[in-house]
Structures are given as structure tokens and as C-alpha cells.
Amino acid sequence: MVATERVKFAEVEGADELFTPAFNEYLAALHDRFADKVIDLRGARAIVLRRALEQGIMPAHLPLSDINTGDWQVPPVPEELRRPGIEITGPASITSMFINALNPGPEGTRAVGDLDDDEDAGGHRLVDTVTAARNRLAAVNRTLEFTNEATGRHYSIQEGEIPFFMHRERGLHLDEPDVTIDDSPVSAAILGTALTLFHAGRAQIGRGQGVYFYLPKMESAKEAWFWREFFDATFELLELPDTAVIRAIPLVESLPMAYQMEETLYALGPYAAGLNAARWDFKASIFEFVLADPDSVWPDRFGVDIKTTKFLSTIFRRLVAICLKRGAVPIGGMATALPSRDAEVNESAAATITADKEWEASQGFLRAWTAHIFHMQTAADPFKALRGSGWTPSPEQHDPDNYPVEIAVPEGPITIEGTRRNARMLVEYLEGWLNGRGAKGIDSLAGKPGIHPSLMEDLATGRMSVAQIAQRVLHGAKDAETGRAHDFALVKGLLHEEVEDILRLMNNEAGELDEAGRRQFAAVETRYRKAVKIATQWIKSYTDLDFRSLGSYSRTDLEDIAAAQDAF
């Protein structure tokens, strides 16, 4: 059977442009070579997790080898990937946001890099992946533009050098049910990476540009070998020239990866470029690995700062040391604050961002991420200033042995108010997900006194919120002041209280509405109430030690959950 007949895909806008006979042949060849390997890697992940949950055997370092003691280096990293500054992040499928990310911020400067995301900030639907692939190709060709029909605003890429692209696809844990080969779903990671390499990637190579990827949700060096073989196969199947450059930066966002960072760089071989400290998902992964342990219940996660929590900062200092030792680039975390109409809020957010990025820069990170162009220069300046001063990391910072991996329980109180904040975050995030967005601006303290900007939250936030709530319910964690224990009834009450407060605030802000406005408000209210139902199921699954990703549920699955009885 020819490849075109084997590959089936849902009819979403733009898919016919991408799923050409040549692309289908490439995709089918990748599927034939790598689909079984993906299944094997997922199985290996499950074994490691179950060992921790059922036997208390946590991930650990691999046996010491020449990989750790040898003097090898990653291949010379392209010059643009060695620039200090900031990368702007956002979903590549939301065209207006993608264009804004490529353009200058309020101060007239651009980010050095653009993380065009189809993972945690994406909607995890085929239409999102297809739109992301089309937008990436148009951006490379400088033809990307968009007009918002509701407002009449037109978006286009401005003149001048645009940021380099860092493509991030969905992880190895997910399939894309709307694309099948021989009636079997295709790995979402294989599909997304193939679409980018075949379309935008080849266009970049034709322009003499490097093709760069972030590799999310990795859990072992074996997975890095997978990607090495995948990129090797792409060179062969697409007959890429020897001069083509493909490089990758794994995200350290799972607990097992903290123990295999050096081995992962080695396994990527000619494609290795650096490592990224993915803070939020890393915390979520820790939650999952310790969830069954009653002695590992965390305090309110909002007070657990990487900078001041020793075991977390030590792990990411180790990441930097490994990169420095091996000639790779260390990339820091996200500045998530969004702009406000209140100047005082913006000033507070800027001060927080500056302190965070100054700390990262002083630890040896070369760049980090920001979620909005408004704070782009604020986030970039600490890296540029420190590196521009001639500062270099100390010999101590080059030695990974100075930074051992240890996992501990952070200091801080367990409070019901912290759980309430997680509940509100979860409801807000799920409403955005049901509206087709993987990232949403959320103020989890909305309506409360104090200065608190909205933050751009993505799927990692949902994971953390669910995991912390589930951990407290599972072990009956008690409020530090009142002694009240967490249970399902408490959590359900918090979810309903928070959704009513959200709707109350929205109604107050909306004022008098015309008929169209009332219909729109009713649709939003329906999404929020569905979000509560889905939240209860997600939390219940976690208390059952089932950590299925939200991204693995189809929209039909979620509608069924919303229509069913409450999970608790």
C-alpha cells in the first residue's frame, strides 16, 4: 500500500496543504521506523514511575562511565544560540500572538529567540498542530500575516532581523488520534516534528538557517538516543545537505532527567546544543513521583521559590555546570507576568522579573524565557548586562560534583487557602483549554487585596495544581492553623466557591449586556461549569495515581466527562 493511502487525517483547515504525497511518504517511513520505539520508551517510563509509587524506589544516577569522566564536548554551538538575552514564548497556532512575538517590544528591541510552541501552550488538537506548522513556514518565508475580523486589526512581521526559531512539539507521551497510519494513531511527537522538519525546516535550511528544537517531557538518555536516530533518519529520508544544521535542547522537566542530564547531552551527539531548566513541569514531576508517600506532602507551592529552595536551586546549578563542562548552553526559566493597566502592578512585576533573571544570570544561565513582549527587555537585560560586563562563570560553577541531586520536602505551611488558589487556577485554566487555548492569563488572587499581576499559565500549571490538591486529599493533609484535614468534600466545595466568585467578578466587570453579550457570557459560564466537572475527574485520577495528561483527552472525551456525574 502506498504511503498516501496508509495515512489518514481529519479534515481540518490547512491540512491538505501539508499532508502532500511526499510528506505522507516521509511520515509513514518515520512511523514504520520509530512507532514501536515510542511504545517501548513509554513502557520504560511507566516502570520507573511505578517503582517509585509502589516500592518507594526513586530515580537515581546511572552507573559512572566514560560519559561522566571523559573530556568530550558537544559540537560547537551555532553563534545565535550563544547570544545572551531572552526568548519570547507562545503558541505558534495563535497567529496574532506568534506575529507579536517576532516583532519588537515597547522599547523597540526584539527577543533574541522565539519559542514557537505546539506543546504546553498549544491546544493539543490537530488543528493547532496544522496551524502551527503553516504559521512556522510562513514566518520563515516572512509572509505571515493576520487580520482580526472582530477588531479589524492587522498583524504582520515588521522589517529587521527576527528572532531565531526554537520549535517545541508535543512530547513522546501523546498520540494524535486524528492522524492514523494503517488505522493506528500517530505519535504526536513524530507528527509535529515531521511537519516542522518537512515544511518550515527545509525552508530554513534553504535560507542557510539552523533548525532548532526544544525536546519536552524527556525522562531518560535513551530518549535522547531516539531523537538522535530520528534526526539521522530525517537527513536520509529528506536527502538534506551535509551543511544542514539541526540542533536540540532537552527540557529538564522530569525528575528522572535530573539524574541523566550529562548522558542526555552525550546521547544527542551531533544534535546536542544545551539544556533548559523547566521549573514548573519539574515541580509537577516531583509531585507525581512522591504522591504515594505520606512523608513528602508539600507546603503551598506558591511559596516554593527555586532561588531559595536549596535542593531545587542545586539541581539547576548542576544543569548549568554540566552545560559549562560540555560546551553546551544553559537556558533558564519563564517570566510569566502579563502587562496590567495599573502601573503599580507593572512595576511590581518588573521588580520580580529582574530579581529572578539576575539570579539566573549569576548562576550561569545564558538566556531564559518570557511570556509577553511587554516585559521582554526587563527579562533580557540581566543576562545581557552580566555577560556584557565580561563576567564568566567561576571554576566552581563548572563542576557538576559541587551540585548533587537530592530531593526534599520544601519548608512552608500547608493551608486551605493555598489549596483554594490551586482550585481557582485549575478552573481558570480548564476554561481556557475548553476554549481552544493551551495558555491563558490567570490571576489566581483576583478580587483579593494586594498587588498581583496576571500570569501566563500553561499546561504545567494545571499539572502542578492537580497534583498538589490530589496529594493533600490522598494523605488528609491538615491546615497549619485550623487543623482541618483535606478531603474530597472540602476540595469540591472550594472548586464551586471559586467558580461562583469568578463568574461574579466577570458579571460585575461586564455590566449591562445586549443580547449578543448575554449569549457570549452564557457560553463562557457554561465552559466554567464544565471546567469544574473536568477538574474533579482530573483530581480523582491523580488520587488513584493515574497521571494521564490532559492533552491525551479529546474534546469529545472532555464533553463526556462534563456531562457525567461528578467524579467525587
PDB file of C-alpha atoms in Angstrom, residues 256-492:
ATOM      1  CA  PRO A 256      14.433  11.143  36.147  1.00  0.00           C
ATOM      2  CA  MET A 257      16.076  13.638  33.778  1.00  0.00           C
ATOM      3  CA  ALA A 258      17.776  15.400  36.690  1.00  0.00           C
ATOM      4  CA  TYR A 259      19.894  12.255  37.099  1.00  0.00           C
ATOM      5  CA  GLN A 260      20.737  11.841  33.394  1.00  0.00           C
ATOM      6  CA  MET A 261      21.500  15.329  32.104  1.00  0.00           C
ATOM      7  CA  GLU A 262      25.101  14.593  31.114  1.00  0.00           C
ATOM      8  CA  GLU A 263      24.183  11.279  29.496  1.00  0.00           C
ATOM      9  CA  THR A 264      21.390  13.012  27.581  1.00  0.00           C
ATOM     10  CA  LEU A 265      23.731  15.567  26.020  1.00  0.00           C
ATOM     11  CA  TYR A 266      26.109  12.761  25.078  1.00  0.00           C
ATOM     12  CA  ALA A 267      23.324  10.671  23.545  1.00  0.00           C
ATOM     13  CA  LEU A 268      22.146  13.532  21.319  1.00  0.00           C
ATOM     14  CA  GLY A 269      25.604  13.557  19.767  1.00  0.00           C
ATOM     15  CA  PRO A 270      25.828  15.911  16.768  1.00  0.00           C
ATOM     16  CA  TYR A 271      22.431  17.421  17.593  1.00  0.00           C
ATOM     17  CA  ALA A 272      23.149  18.481  21.191  1.00  0.00           C
ATOM     18  CA  ALA A 273      23.102  22.215  21.947  1.00  0.00           C
ATOM     19  CA  GLY A 274      22.102  22.731  25.578  1.00  0.00           C
ATOM     20  CA  LEU A 275      19.684  22.064  28.432  1.00  0.00           C
ATOM     21  CA  ASN A 276      16.701  24.011  29.731  1.00  0.00           C
ATOM     22  CA  ALA A 277      15.565  24.379  33.342  1.00  0.00           C
ATOM     23  CA  ALA A 278      11.810  23.850  33.032  1.00  0.00           C
ATOM     24  CA  ARG A 279      10.773  24.758  36.559  1.00  0.00           C
ATOM     25  CA  TRP A 280       7.010  24.235  36.635  1.00  0.00           C
ATOM     26  CA  ASP A 281       6.856  20.823  34.994  1.00  0.00           C
ATOM     27  CA  PHE A 282       9.846  19.740  37.086  1.00  0.00           C
ATOM     28  CA  LYS A 283       7.885  20.501  40.248  1.00  0.00           C
ATOM     29  CA  ALA A 284       4.870  18.663  38.833  1.00  0.00           C
ATOM     30  CA  SER A 285       7.040  15.632  38.096  1.00  0.00           C
ATOM     31  CA  ILE A 286       8.340  15.593  41.669  1.00  0.00           C
ATOM     32  CA  PHE A 287       4.756  15.668  42.928  1.00  0.00           C
ATOM     33  CA  GLU A 288       3.919  12.651  40.785  1.00  0.00           C
ATOM     34  CA  PHE A 289       6.908  10.590  41.885  1.00  0.00           C
ATOM     35  CA  VAL A 290       6.291  11.213  45.612  1.00  0.00           C
ATOM     36  CA  LEU A 291       2.494  11.302  45.546  1.00  0.00           C
ATOM     37  CA  ALA A 292       2.093   7.981  47.366  1.00  0.00           C
ATOM     38  CA  ASP A 293       4.487   8.976  50.163  1.00  0.00           C
ATOM     39  CA  PRO A 294       2.740  10.483  53.221  1.00  0.00           C
ATOM     40  CA  ASP A 295       6.057  11.971  54.375  1.00  0.00           C
ATOM     41  CA  SER A 296       6.506  14.012  51.183  1.00  0.00           C
ATOM     42  CA  VAL A 297       3.464  16.290  51.280  1.00  0.00           C
ATOM     43  CA  TRP A 298       4.482  19.740  50.025  1.00  0.00           C
ATOM     44  CA  PRO A 299       3.541  23.098  51.512  1.00  0.00           C
ATOM     45  CA  ASP A 300       1.666  25.630  49.386  1.00  0.00           C
ATOM     46  CA  ARG A 301       3.549  25.524  46.106  1.00  0.00           C
ATOM     47  CA  PHE A 302       3.195  29.286  45.543  1.00  0.00           C
ATOM     48  CA  GLY A 303       5.801  29.883  48.249  1.00  0.00           C
ATOM     49  CA  VAL A 304       8.324  27.376  46.890  1.00  0.00           C
ATOM     50  CA  ASP A 305      10.832  29.575  45.061  1.00  0.00           C
ATOM     51  CA  ILE A 306      13.610  27.995  43.029  1.00  0.00           C
ATOM     52  CA  LYS A 307      16.051  30.640  44.228  1.00  0.00           C
ATOM     53  CA  THR A 308      15.512  29.975  47.934  1.00  0.00           C
ATOM     54  CA  THR A 309      14.677  26.257  47.934  1.00  0.00           C
ATOM     55  CA  LYS A 310      18.116  24.715  48.202  1.00  0.00           C
ATOM     56  CA  PHE A 311      17.536  21.285  46.674  1.00  0.00           C
ATOM     57  CA  LEU A 312      15.795  22.790  43.631  1.00  0.00           C
ATOM     58  CA  SER A 313      18.376  25.514  43.045  1.00  0.00           C
ATOM     59  CA  THR A 314      21.158  22.934  43.432  1.00  0.00           C
ATOM     60  CA  ILE A 315      19.640  20.720  40.724  1.00  0.00           C
ATOM     61  CA  PHE A 316      19.520  23.612  38.270  1.00  0.00           C
ATOM     62  CA  ARG A 317      23.021  24.730  39.222  1.00  0.00           C
ATOM     63  CA  ARG A 318      24.061  21.206  38.297  1.00  0.00           C
ATOM     64  CA  LEU A 319      22.363  21.686  34.919  1.00  0.00           C
ATOM     65  CA  VAL A 320      24.460  24.807  34.355  1.00  0.00           C
ATOM     66  CA  ALA A 321      27.654  23.046  35.445  1.00  0.00           C
ATOM     67  CA  ILE A 322      27.071  20.167  33.037  1.00  0.00           C
ATOM     68  CA  CYS A 323      26.481  22.601  30.180  1.00  0.00           C
ATOM     69  CA  LEU A 324      29.616  24.577  31.030  1.00  0.00           C
ATOM     70  CA  LYS A 325      31.654  21.391  31.322  1.00  0.00           C
ATOM     71  CA  ARG A 326      30.442  20.098  27.951  1.00  0.00           C
ATOM     72  CA  GLY A 327      30.308  23.338  25.899  1.00  0.00           C
ATOM     73  CA  ALA A 328      26.506  23.477  25.814  1.00  0.00           C
ATOM     74  CA  VAL A 329      24.189  26.425  26.528  1.00  0.00           C
ATOM     75  CA  PRO A 330      22.123  26.534  29.752  1.00  0.00           C
ATOM     76  CA  ILE A 331      18.682  28.112  29.343  1.00  0.00           C
ATOM     77  CA  GLY A 332      16.682  29.330  32.347  1.00  0.00           C
ATOM     78  CA  GLY A 333      13.009  29.506  33.243  1.00  0.00           C
ATOM     79  CA  MET A 334       9.951  31.554  32.376  1.00  0.00           C
ATOM     80  CA  ALA A 335       8.957  35.087  33.349  1.00  0.00           C
ATOM     81  CA  THR A 336       5.173  34.728  33.257  1.00  0.00           C
ATOM     82  CA  ALA A 337       3.889  38.182  34.300  1.00  0.00           C
ATOM     83  CA  LEU A 338       1.482  39.887  31.892  1.00  0.00           C
ATOM     84  CA  PRO A 339       1.029  43.654  31.474  1.00  0.00           C
ATOM     85  CA  SER A 340      -1.604  45.460  33.502  1.00  0.00           C
ATOM     86  CA  ARG A 341      -3.441  48.760  33.147  1.00  0.00           C
ATOM     87  CA  ASP A 342      -2.179  49.504  36.664  1.00  0.00           C
ATOM     88  CA  ALA A 343       1.340  50.972  36.562  1.00  0.00           C
ATOM     89  CA  GLU A 344       1.993  49.849  40.138  1.00  0.00           C
ATOM     90  CA  VAL A 345       1.278  46.247  39.192  1.00  0.00           C
ATOM     91  CA  ASN A 346       3.661  46.506  36.235  1.00  0.00           C
ATOM     92  CA  GLU A 347       6.389  47.981  38.433  1.00  0.00           C
ATOM     93  CA  SER A 348       5.989  45.167  40.951  1.00  0.00           C
ATOM     94  CA  ALA A 349       6.092  42.548  38.191  1.00  0.00           C
ATOM     95  CA  ALA A 350       9.204  44.138  36.672  1.00  0.00           C
ATOM     96  CA  ALA A 351      10.990  44.083  40.027  1.00  0.00           C
ATOM     97  CA  THR A 352      10.136  40.402  40.487  1.00  0.00           C
ATOM     98  CA  ILE A 353      11.296  39.541  36.969  1.00  0.00           C
ATOM     99  CA  THR A 354      14.541  41.483  37.397  1.00  0.00           C
ATOM    100  CA  ALA A 355      15.380  39.722  40.669  1.00  0.00           C
ATOM    101  CA  ASP A 356      14.641  36.327  39.141  1.00  0.00           C
ATOM    102  CA  LYS A 357      16.662  36.881  35.983  1.00  0.00           C
ATOM    103  CA  GLU A 358      19.568  38.459  37.849  1.00  0.00           C
ATOM    104  CA  TRP A 359      19.712  35.305  39.949  1.00  0.00           C
ATOM    105  CA  GLU A 360      19.601  33.051  36.881  1.00  0.00           C
ATOM    106  CA  ALA A 361      22.287  35.075  35.117  1.00  0.00           C
ATOM    107  CA  SER A 362      24.546  34.896  38.187  1.00  0.00           C
ATOM    108  CA  GLN A 363      24.138  31.110  38.254  1.00  0.00           C
ATOM    109  CA  GLY A 364      25.499  30.902  34.709  1.00  0.00           C
ATOM    110  CA  PHE A 365      22.323  30.704  32.649  1.00  0.00           C
ATOM    111  CA  LEU A 366      22.775  32.367  29.269  1.00  0.00           C
ATOM    112  CA  ARG A 367      19.144  33.131  28.479  1.00  0.00           C
ATOM    113  CA  ALA A 368      15.665  32.497  29.763  1.00  0.00           C
ATOM    114  CA  TRP A 369      12.061  32.833  28.596  1.00  0.00           C
ATOM    115  CA  THR A 370       9.353  35.448  28.888  1.00  0.00           C
ATOM    116  CA  ALA A 371       5.655  35.138  28.125  1.00  0.00           C
ATOM    117  CA  HIS A 372       4.944  38.666  26.854  1.00  0.00           C
ATOM    118  CA  ILE A 373       6.763  41.316  24.851  1.00  0.00           C
ATOM    119  CA  PHE A 374       5.818  43.958  27.452  1.00  0.00           C
ATOM    120  CA  HIS A 375       8.378  42.553  29.909  1.00  0.00           C
ATOM    121  CA  MET A 376      10.817  41.350  27.256  1.00  0.00           C
ATOM    122  CA  GLN A 377      13.570  43.904  27.808  1.00  0.00           C
ATOM    123  CA  THR A 378      13.219  43.705  31.587  1.00  0.00           C
ATOM    124  CA  ALA A 379      13.783  39.953  31.400  1.00  0.00           C
ATOM    125  CA  ALA A 380      16.631  40.216  28.886  1.00  0.00           C
ATOM    126  CA  ASP A 381      18.702  42.964  30.496  1.00  0.00           C
ATOM    127  CA  PRO A 382      20.193  40.977  33.407  1.00  0.00           C
ATOM    128  CA  PHE A 383      21.685  38.391  31.044  1.00  0.00           C
ATOM    129  CA  LYS A 384      22.981  40.966  28.589  1.00  0.00           C
ATOM    130  CA  ALA A 385      24.393  43.208  31.302  1.00  0.00           C
ATOM    131  CA  LEU A 386      26.238  40.477  33.174  1.00  0.00           C
ATOM    132  CA  ARG A 387      27.700  38.824  30.081  1.00  0.00           C
ATOM    133  CA  GLY A 388      28.468  42.208  28.562  1.00  0.00           C
ATOM    134  CA  SER A 389      30.475  43.156  31.650  1.00  0.00           C
ATOM    135  CA  GLY A 390      32.971  40.423  30.871  1.00  0.00           C
ATOM    136  CA  TRP A 391      31.761  38.209  33.723  1.00  0.00           C
ATOM    137  CA  THR A 392      32.260  34.476  33.284  1.00  0.00           C
ATOM    138  CA  PRO A 393      31.153  31.578  35.499  1.00  0.00           C
ATOM    139  CA  SER A 394      33.649  30.544  38.170  1.00  0.00           C
ATOM    140  CA  PRO A 395      35.584  27.256  38.098  1.00  0.00           C
ATOM    141  CA  GLU A 396      33.299  26.026  40.895  1.00  0.00           C
ATOM    142  CA  GLN A 397      30.267  26.593  38.680  1.00  0.00           C
ATOM    143  CA  HIS A 398      31.803  24.333  36.017  1.00  0.00           C
ATOM    144  CA  ASP A 399      31.929  21.249  38.276  1.00  0.00           C
ATOM    145  CA  PRO A 400      28.714  19.171  38.469  1.00  0.00           C
ATOM    146  CA  ASP A 401      30.044  17.322  41.536  1.00  0.00           C
ATOM    147  CA  ASN A 402      29.530  20.525  43.523  1.00  0.00           C
ATOM    148  CA  TYR A 403      25.795  20.213  42.957  1.00  0.00           C
ATOM    149  CA  PRO A 404      24.455  16.773  43.970  1.00  0.00           C
ATOM    150  CA  VAL A 405      20.871  15.826  43.154  1.00  0.00           C
ATOM    151  CA  GLU A 406      18.800  15.474  46.304  1.00  0.00           C
ATOM    152  CA  ILE A 407      15.027  15.563  46.719  1.00  0.00           C
ATOM    153  CA  ALA A 408      13.488  17.047  49.855  1.00  0.00           C
ATOM    154  CA  VAL A 409      10.215  18.491  51.117  1.00  0.00           C
ATOM    155  CA  PRO A 410      10.313  22.298  50.932  1.00  0.00           C
ATOM    156  CA  GLU A 411       9.708  24.377  54.040  1.00  0.00           C
ATOM    157  CA  GLY A 412       6.438  26.205  54.409  1.00  0.00           C
ATOM    158  CA  PRO A 413       2.851  25.865  55.626  1.00  0.00           C
ATOM    159  CA  ILE A 414       0.052  23.707  54.289  1.00  0.00           C
ATOM    160  CA  THR A 415      -3.059  25.881  54.084  1.00  0.00           C
ATOM    161  CA  ILE A 416      -6.560  25.523  52.747  1.00  0.00           C
ATOM    162  CA  GLU A 417      -6.134  28.958  51.184  1.00  0.00           C
ATOM    163  CA  GLY A 418      -3.236  27.545  49.178  1.00  0.00           C
ATOM    164  CA  THR A 419      -5.495  24.717  48.035  1.00  0.00           C
ATOM    165  CA  ARG A 420      -8.171  27.252  47.157  1.00  0.00           C
ATOM    166  CA  ARG A 421      -5.692  29.102  44.978  1.00  0.00           C
ATOM    167  CA  ASN A 422      -4.809  25.860  43.192  1.00  0.00           C
ATOM    168  CA  ALA A 423      -8.517  25.178  42.686  1.00  0.00           C
ATOM    169  CA  ARG A 424      -9.107  28.597  41.151  1.00  0.00           C
ATOM    170  CA  MET A 425      -6.070  28.218  38.930  1.00  0.00           C
ATOM    171  CA  LEU A 426      -7.335  24.849  37.749  1.00  0.00           C
ATOM    172  CA  VAL A 427     -10.847  26.062  36.925  1.00  0.00           C
ATOM    173  CA  GLU A 428      -9.481  29.092  35.079  1.00  0.00           C
ATOM    174  CA  TYR A 429      -7.012  27.006  33.112  1.00  0.00           C
ATOM    175  CA  LEU A 430      -9.556  24.369  32.096  1.00  0.00           C
ATOM    176  CA  GLU A 431     -11.971  27.048  30.870  1.00  0.00           C
ATOM    177  CA  GLY A 432      -9.232  28.290  28.572  1.00  0.00           C
ATOM    178  CA  TRP A 433      -8.490  24.737  27.431  1.00  0.00           C
ATOM    179  CA  LEU A 434     -12.146  24.201  26.525  1.00  0.00           C
ATOM    180  CA  ASN A 435     -11.917  27.442  24.547  1.00  0.00           C
ATOM    181  CA  GLY A 436      -9.052  26.007  22.473  1.00  0.00           C
ATOM    182  CA  ARG A 437      -6.137  27.589  24.331  1.00  0.00           C
ATOM    183  CA  GLY A 438      -3.229  25.860  25.981  1.00  0.00           C
ATOM    184  CA  ALA A 439      -2.030  29.057  27.669  1.00  0.00           C
ATOM    185  CA  LYS A 440      -4.144  31.627  29.493  1.00  0.00           C
ATOM    186  CA  GLY A 441      -3.559  34.759  31.537  1.00  0.00           C
ATOM    187  CA  ILE A 442      -4.735  33.988  35.081  1.00  0.00           C
ATOM    188  CA  ASP A 443      -4.765  35.982  38.310  1.00  0.00           C
ATOM    189  CA  SER A 444      -5.274  33.323  40.979  1.00  0.00           C
ATOM    190  CA  LEU A 445      -5.728  36.113  43.573  1.00  0.00           C
ATOM    191  CA  ALA A 446      -8.272  38.111  41.565  1.00  0.00           C
ATOM    192  CA  GLY A 447     -10.545  40.199  43.765  1.00  0.00           C
ATOM    193  CA  LYS A 448      -8.212  39.972  46.734  1.00  0.00           C
ATOM    194  CA  PRO A 449      -6.237  42.894  48.171  1.00  0.00           C
ATOM    195  CA  GLY A 450      -2.632  43.458  47.233  1.00  0.00           C
ATOM    196  CA  ILE A 451      -0.572  43.818  44.079  1.00  0.00           C
ATOM    197  CA  HIS A 452      -0.621  40.693  41.938  1.00  0.00           C
ATOM    198  CA  PRO A 453      -0.309  40.626  38.137  1.00  0.00           C
ATOM    199  CA  SER A 454      -1.971  38.066  35.949  1.00  0.00           C
ATOM    200  CA  LEU A 455       0.429  35.337  34.909  1.00  0.00           C
ATOM    201  CA  MET A 456       0.547  33.416  31.647  1.00  0.00           C
ATOM    202  CA  GLU A 457      -0.185  29.858  32.744  1.00  0.00           C
ATOM    203  CA  ASP A 458       0.129  26.749  30.598  1.00  0.00           C
ATOM    204  CA  LEU A 459      -0.405  23.007  30.983  1.00  0.00           C
ATOM    205  CA  ALA A 460       2.399  22.741  33.545  1.00  0.00           C
ATOM    206  CA  THR A 461       0.340  24.924  35.891  1.00  0.00           C
ATOM    207  CA  GLY A 462      -2.631  22.610  35.518  1.00  0.00           C
ATOM    208  CA  ARG A 463      -0.432  19.626  36.326  1.00  0.00           C
ATOM    209  CA  MET A 464       1.002  21.256  39.439  1.00  0.00           C
ATOM    210  CA  SER A 465      -2.387  22.392  40.706  1.00  0.00           C
ATOM    211  CA  VAL A 466      -3.978  18.977  40.245  1.00  0.00           C
ATOM    212  CA  ALA A 467      -1.029  17.158  41.790  1.00  0.00           C
ATOM    213  CA  GLN A 468      -0.895  19.368  44.890  1.00  0.00           C
ATOM    214  CA  ILE A 469      -4.631  19.094  45.511  1.00  0.00           C
ATOM    215  CA  ALA A 470      -4.563  15.317  44.986  1.00  0.00           C
ATOM    216  CA  GLN A 471      -1.563  14.876  47.295  1.00  0.00           C
ATOM    217  CA  ARG A 472      -3.357  16.698  50.105  1.00  0.00           C
ATOM    218  CA  VAL A 473      -6.561  14.713  49.676  1.00  0.00           C
ATOM    219  CA  LEU A 474      -4.727  11.394  49.428  1.00  0.00           C
ATOM    220  CA  HIS A 475      -2.932  11.942  52.734  1.00  0.00           C
ATOM    221  CA  GLY A 476      -5.557  14.002  54.567  1.00  0.00           C
ATOM    222  CA  ALA A 477      -3.104  16.897  54.940  1.00  0.00           C
ATOM    223  CA  LYS A 478      -4.165  19.337  57.672  1.00  0.00           C
ATOM    224  CA  ASP A 479      -4.292  23.122  57.527  1.00  0.00           C
ATOM    225  CA  ALA A 480      -1.396  24.512  59.564  1.00  0.00           C
ATOM    226  CA  GLU A 481      -3.654  26.894  61.523  1.00  0.00           C
ATOM    227  CA  THR A 482      -7.096  25.299  61.764  1.00  0.00           C
ATOM    228  CA  GLY A 483      -6.108  21.623  61.669  1.00  0.00           C
ATOM    229  CA  ARG A 484      -8.839  20.882  59.142  1.00  0.00           C
ATOM    230  CA  ALA A 485      -7.982  17.871  57.015  1.00  0.00           C
ATOM    231  CA  HIS A 486      -8.231  17.858  53.245  1.00  0.00           C
ATOM    232  CA  ASP A 487     -10.809  15.540  51.697  1.00  0.00           C
ATOM    233  CA  PHE A 488     -12.907  15.367  48.548  1.00  0.00           C
ATOM    234  CA  ALA A 489     -15.798  17.301  50.113  1.00  0.00           C
ATOM    235  CA  LEU A 490     -13.513  20.215  51.002  1.00  0.00           C
ATOM    236  CA  VAL A 491     -11.983  20.329  47.526  1.00  0.00           C
ATOM    237  CA  LYS A 492     -15.348  20.113  45.805  1.00  0.00           C
TER     238      LYS A 492
END
